[in-house]
PDB file of C-alpha atoms in Angstrom:
ATOM      1  CA  MET A   1       2.352  -2.368 -19.085  1.00  0.00           C
ATOM      2  CA  ARG A   2      -0.329  -0.863 -16.245  1.00  0.00           C
ATOM      3  CA  ILE A   3       0.730  -0.577 -13.311  1.00  0.00           C
ATOM      4  CA  VAL A   4      -1.186   0.227 -10.578  1.00  0.00           C
ATOM      5  CA  ILE A   5      -0.020   2.948  -7.417  1.00  0.00           C
ATOM      6  CA  THR A   6      -1.691   3.160  -4.413  1.00  0.00           C
ATOM      7  CA  GLY A   7      -0.677   6.387  -2.570  1.00  0.00           C
ATOM      8  CA  SER A   8       0.474   8.083  -6.227  1.00  0.00           C
ATOM      9  CA  ARG A   9       0.348  11.545  -4.782  1.00  0.00           C
ATOM     10  CA  GLY A  10       2.363  10.820  -2.010  1.00  0.00           C
ATOM     11  CA  PHE A  11       5.911  11.447  -2.086  1.00  0.00           C
ATOM     12  CA  ILE A  12       7.657   8.468  -2.749  1.00  0.00           C
ATOM     13  CA  GLY A  13       4.287   6.879  -4.830  1.00  0.00           C
ATOM     14  CA  GLY A  14       4.721  10.337  -7.070  1.00  0.00           C
ATOM     15  CA  HIS A  15       8.170  10.136  -7.900  1.00  0.00           C
ATOM     16  CA  LEU A  16       7.762   6.750  -8.671  1.00  0.00           C
ATOM     17  CA  LYS A  17       3.834   7.621 -10.947  1.00  0.00           C
ATOM     18  CA  ASN A  18       6.247   9.981 -13.160  1.00  0.00           C
ATOM     19  CA  ARG A  19       9.613   7.802 -13.250  1.00  0.00           C
ATOM     20  CA  LEU A  20       7.240   5.078 -14.709  1.00  0.00           C
ATOM     21  CA  LYS A  21       5.007   7.482 -16.857  1.00  0.00           C
ATOM     22  CA  GLN A  22       8.755   8.608 -18.230  1.00  0.00           C
ATOM     23  CA  ASP A  23       9.244   5.217 -19.089  1.00  0.00           C
ATOM     24  CA  GLY A  24       6.082   4.492 -21.468  1.00  0.00           C
ATOM     25  CA  HIS A  25       4.189   2.549 -18.503  1.00  0.00           C
ATOM     26  CA  THR A  26       0.179   3.398 -18.102  1.00  0.00           C
ATOM     27  CA  ILE A  27      -0.537   4.665 -14.701  1.00  0.00           C
ATOM     28  CA  ILE A  28      -3.968   3.271 -13.079  1.00  0.00           C
ATOM     29  CA  GLU A  29      -3.969   5.760 -10.190  1.00  0.00           C
ATOM     30  CA  TRP A  30      -5.287   5.127  -6.160  1.00  0.00           C
ATOM     31  CA  ASP A  31      -5.028   7.784  -3.992  1.00  0.00           C
ATOM     32  CA  HIS A  32      -7.673   9.491  -1.545  1.00  0.00           C
ATOM     33  CA  LYS A  33      -6.116  13.253  -2.723  1.00  0.00           C
ATOM     34  CA  ILE A  34      -7.857  12.607  -6.042  1.00  0.00           C
ATOM     35  CA  ASP A  35     -10.996  10.533  -4.354  1.00  0.00           C
ATOM     36  CA  ARG A  36      -9.620   7.336  -5.239  1.00  0.00           C
ATOM     37  CA  ALA A  37      -8.863   6.074  -1.475  1.00  0.00           C
ATOM     38  CA  ILE A  38      -7.531   2.634  -1.542  1.00  0.00           C
ATOM     39  CA  GLU A  39     -10.587   1.074   1.503  1.00  0.00           C
ATOM     40  CA  ASN A  40     -12.673   1.676  -2.421  1.00  0.00           C
ATOM     41  CA  PHE A  41      -9.876  -0.209  -4.239  1.00  0.00           C
ATOM     42  CA  LYS A  42     -10.847  -2.639  -7.315  1.00  0.00           C
ATOM     43  CA  LEU A  43      -7.919  -4.251  -9.311  1.00  0.00           C
ATOM     44  CA  ASP A  44      -8.219  -3.012 -12.999  1.00  0.00           C
ATOM     45  CA  ASN A  45      -6.563  -5.204 -15.754  1.00  0.00           C
ATOM     46  CA  ALA A  46      -3.213  -4.647 -14.382  1.00  0.00           C
ATOM     47  CA  ASP A  47       0.403  -6.164 -14.820  1.00  0.00           C
ATOM     48  CA  TYR A  48       1.800  -5.045 -11.731  1.00  0.00           C
ATOM     49  CA  VAL A  49       0.283  -3.102  -7.961  1.00  0.00           C
ATOM     50  CA  VAL A  50       2.759  -0.957  -5.871  1.00  0.00           C
ATOM     51  CA  HIS A  51       0.945  -0.291  -2.683  1.00  0.00           C
ATOM     52  CA  MET A  52       2.785   2.777  -1.529  1.00  0.00           C
ATOM     53  CA  ALA A  53      -0.601   4.250   0.227  1.00  0.00           C
ATOM     54  CA  ALA A  54      -0.528   3.917   4.296  1.00  0.00           C
ATOM     55  CA  TRP A  55      -1.003   5.945   7.233  1.00  0.00           C
ATOM     56  CA  ALA A  56       2.258   6.410   8.702  1.00  0.00           C
ATOM     57  CA  ASP A  57       2.601   8.474  11.411  1.00  0.00           C
ATOM     58  CA  VAL A  58       3.908   7.020  14.603  1.00  0.00           C
ATOM     59  CA  ARG A  59       2.812   9.298  17.196  1.00  0.00           C
ATOM     60  CA  LYS A  60      -0.488   9.565  15.533  1.00  0.00           C
ATOM     61  CA  SER A  61      -1.206   5.682  15.095  1.00  0.00           C
ATOM     62  CA  ILE A  62      -0.230   5.708  19.385  1.00  0.00           C
ATOM     63  CA  GLU A  63      -3.168   8.207  19.044  1.00  0.00           C
ATOM     64  CA  GLU A  64      -5.734   6.938  17.172  1.00  0.00           C
ATOM     65  CA  PRO A  65      -4.583   2.687  16.439  1.00  0.00           C
ATOM     66  CA  ASP A  66      -7.835   1.686  15.178  1.00  0.00           C
ATOM     67  CA  ILE A  67      -7.894   4.563  11.791  1.00  0.00           C
ATOM     68  CA  TYR A  68      -4.268   2.781  11.857  1.00  0.00           C
ATOM     69  CA  TRP A  69      -5.301  -0.676  11.663  1.00  0.00           C
ATOM     70  CA  GLU A  70      -8.613  -0.208   9.333  1.00  0.00           C
ATOM     71  CA  ASN A  71      -6.474   1.981   6.424  1.00  0.00           C
ATOM     72  CA  ASN A  72      -2.981  -0.420   6.667  1.00  0.00           C
ATOM     73  CA  VAL A  73      -4.085  -3.900   8.226  1.00  0.00           C
ATOM     74  CA  THR A  74      -7.873  -3.742   6.471  1.00  0.00           C
ATOM     75  CA  ASN A  75      -7.339  -2.121   3.590  1.00  0.00           C
ATOM     76  CA  THR A  76      -4.021  -3.445   2.087  1.00  0.00           C
ATOM     77  CA  THR A  77      -5.163  -7.371   3.026  1.00  0.00           C
ATOM     78  CA  ASN A  78      -7.968  -6.401   0.692  1.00  0.00           C
ATOM     79  CA  ILE A  79      -5.343  -5.522  -2.053  1.00  0.00           C
ATOM     80  CA  GLN A  80      -2.927  -8.539  -1.117  1.00  0.00           C
ATOM     81  CA  ARG A  81      -6.176 -10.905  -1.673  1.00  0.00           C
ATOM     82  CA  GLN A  82      -7.116  -9.234  -4.577  1.00  0.00           C
ATOM     83  CA  CYS A  83      -3.877  -9.538  -6.742  1.00  0.00           C
ATOM     84  CA  HIS A  84      -3.318 -12.681  -5.020  1.00  0.00           C
ATOM     85  CA  GLU A  85      -6.639 -13.750  -7.046  1.00  0.00           C
ATOM     86  CA  HIS A  86      -6.034 -12.493  -9.859  1.00  0.00           C
ATOM     87  CA  LYS A  87      -2.040 -13.096 -10.273  1.00  0.00           C
ATOM     88  CA  VAL A  88      -1.306 -10.256 -10.897  1.00  0.00           C
ATOM     89  CA  PRO A  89       2.019  -9.102  -8.814  1.00  0.00           C
ATOM     90  CA  LEU A  90       2.520  -6.813  -5.843  1.00  0.00           C
ATOM     91  CA  ILE A  91       5.280  -4.958  -4.679  1.00  0.00           C
ATOM     92  CA  TYR A  92       4.510  -3.028  -1.784  1.00  0.00           C
ATOM     93  CA  ALA A  93       5.958  -0.623   1.083  1.00  0.00           C
ATOM     94  CA  SER A  94       6.955  -2.007   4.693  1.00  0.00           C
ATOM     95  CA  SER A  95       8.973   0.626   7.227  1.00  0.00           C
ATOM     96  CA  SER A  96      12.083   0.417   9.028  1.00  0.00           C
ATOM     97  CA  CYS A  97       9.257   0.516  12.239  1.00  0.00           C
ATOM     98  CA  ILE A  98       9.604  -3.373  11.474  1.00  0.00           C
ATOM     99  CA  HIS A  99      12.773  -3.902  13.441  1.00  0.00           C
ATOM    100  CA  GLU A 100      10.647  -2.327  16.905  1.00  0.00           C
ATOM    101  CA  TRP A 101       7.105  -3.376  15.495  1.00  0.00           C
ATOM    102  CA  HIS A 102       6.103  -4.120  18.671  1.00  0.00           C
ATOM    103  CA  LYS A 103       6.454  -0.160  19.714  1.00  0.00           C
ATOM    104  CA  SER A 104       3.224   1.299  17.615  1.00  0.00           C
ATOM    105  CA  PRO A 105       0.490   0.525  15.769  1.00  0.00           C
ATOM    106  CA  TYR A 106       1.851   1.692  12.326  1.00  0.00           C
ATOM    107  CA  GLY A 107       4.525  -0.670  13.131  1.00  0.00           C
ATOM    108  CA  ILE A 108       2.550  -2.867  14.533  1.00  0.00           C
ATOM    109  CA  SER A 109       0.008  -2.854  10.819  1.00  0.00           C
ATOM    110  CA  LYS A 110       3.507  -3.048   8.829  1.00  0.00           C
ATOM    111  CA  LYS A 111       4.556  -5.975  10.509  1.00  0.00           C
ATOM    112  CA  ILE A 112       1.342  -7.726  10.476  1.00  0.00           C
ATOM    113  CA  ASN A 113       1.752  -6.652   6.393  1.00  0.00           C
ATOM    114  CA  GLU A 114       4.583  -8.687   5.754  1.00  0.00           C
ATOM    115  CA  GLU A 115       3.375 -11.577   7.996  1.00  0.00           C
ATOM    116  CA  THR A 116       0.358 -11.933   5.808  1.00  0.00           C
ATOM    117  CA  ALA A 117       1.137 -11.518   2.460  1.00  0.00           C
ATOM    118  CA  PHE A 118       0.890 -14.131  -0.084  1.00  0.00           C
ATOM    119  CA  PRO A 119       4.022 -16.175  -2.070  1.00  0.00           C
ATOM    120  CA  GLY A 120       5.859 -14.084  -4.606  1.00  0.00           C
ATOM    121  CA  GLN A 121       3.996 -10.602  -2.796  1.00  0.00           C
ATOM    122  CA  VAL A 122       7.395  -8.330  -1.819  1.00  0.00           C
ATOM    123  CA  ALA A 123       8.162  -5.655   0.894  1.00  0.00           C
ATOM    124  CA  LEU A 124      10.408  -2.641  -0.040  1.00  0.00           C
TER     125      LEU A 124
END
C-alpha cells in the first residue's frame, strides 16, 4: 500500500514510518524537516493518509496562537478535504488536551480538528 505520513520525521511519525516500511508499504513523507511542509500538501495517489504533523507545545501556543491555528487547523482542514474529495481514508493524531480543550490554543486546534473531520476520518 501507498501510505502518506505527515510529520514523518517526528517521534511518533518516524517510528510509524519505519514500522510500515518493514511491513512492505510504500511511504510518502510530508515533513518540514525534509522541505515538504504540510502547508503545501497535495494528495499523491495514496491508499491511506496518516496525519501526525502538528505544532504541539501548549505553552508556546498561548504565546503564538495564530501560528498554531494556521498549522494545526488550516493545514489539517486542507488535508481532511483532500482525503474526503479523493475518498482516501484519513487517520490523524488528536491529543489528550481535547479533554480540557478550552485551556490553550493547542487544545482548541485539536478539538476543532475532531469536530471538522468528515465521516470516516478517525482521530487517534
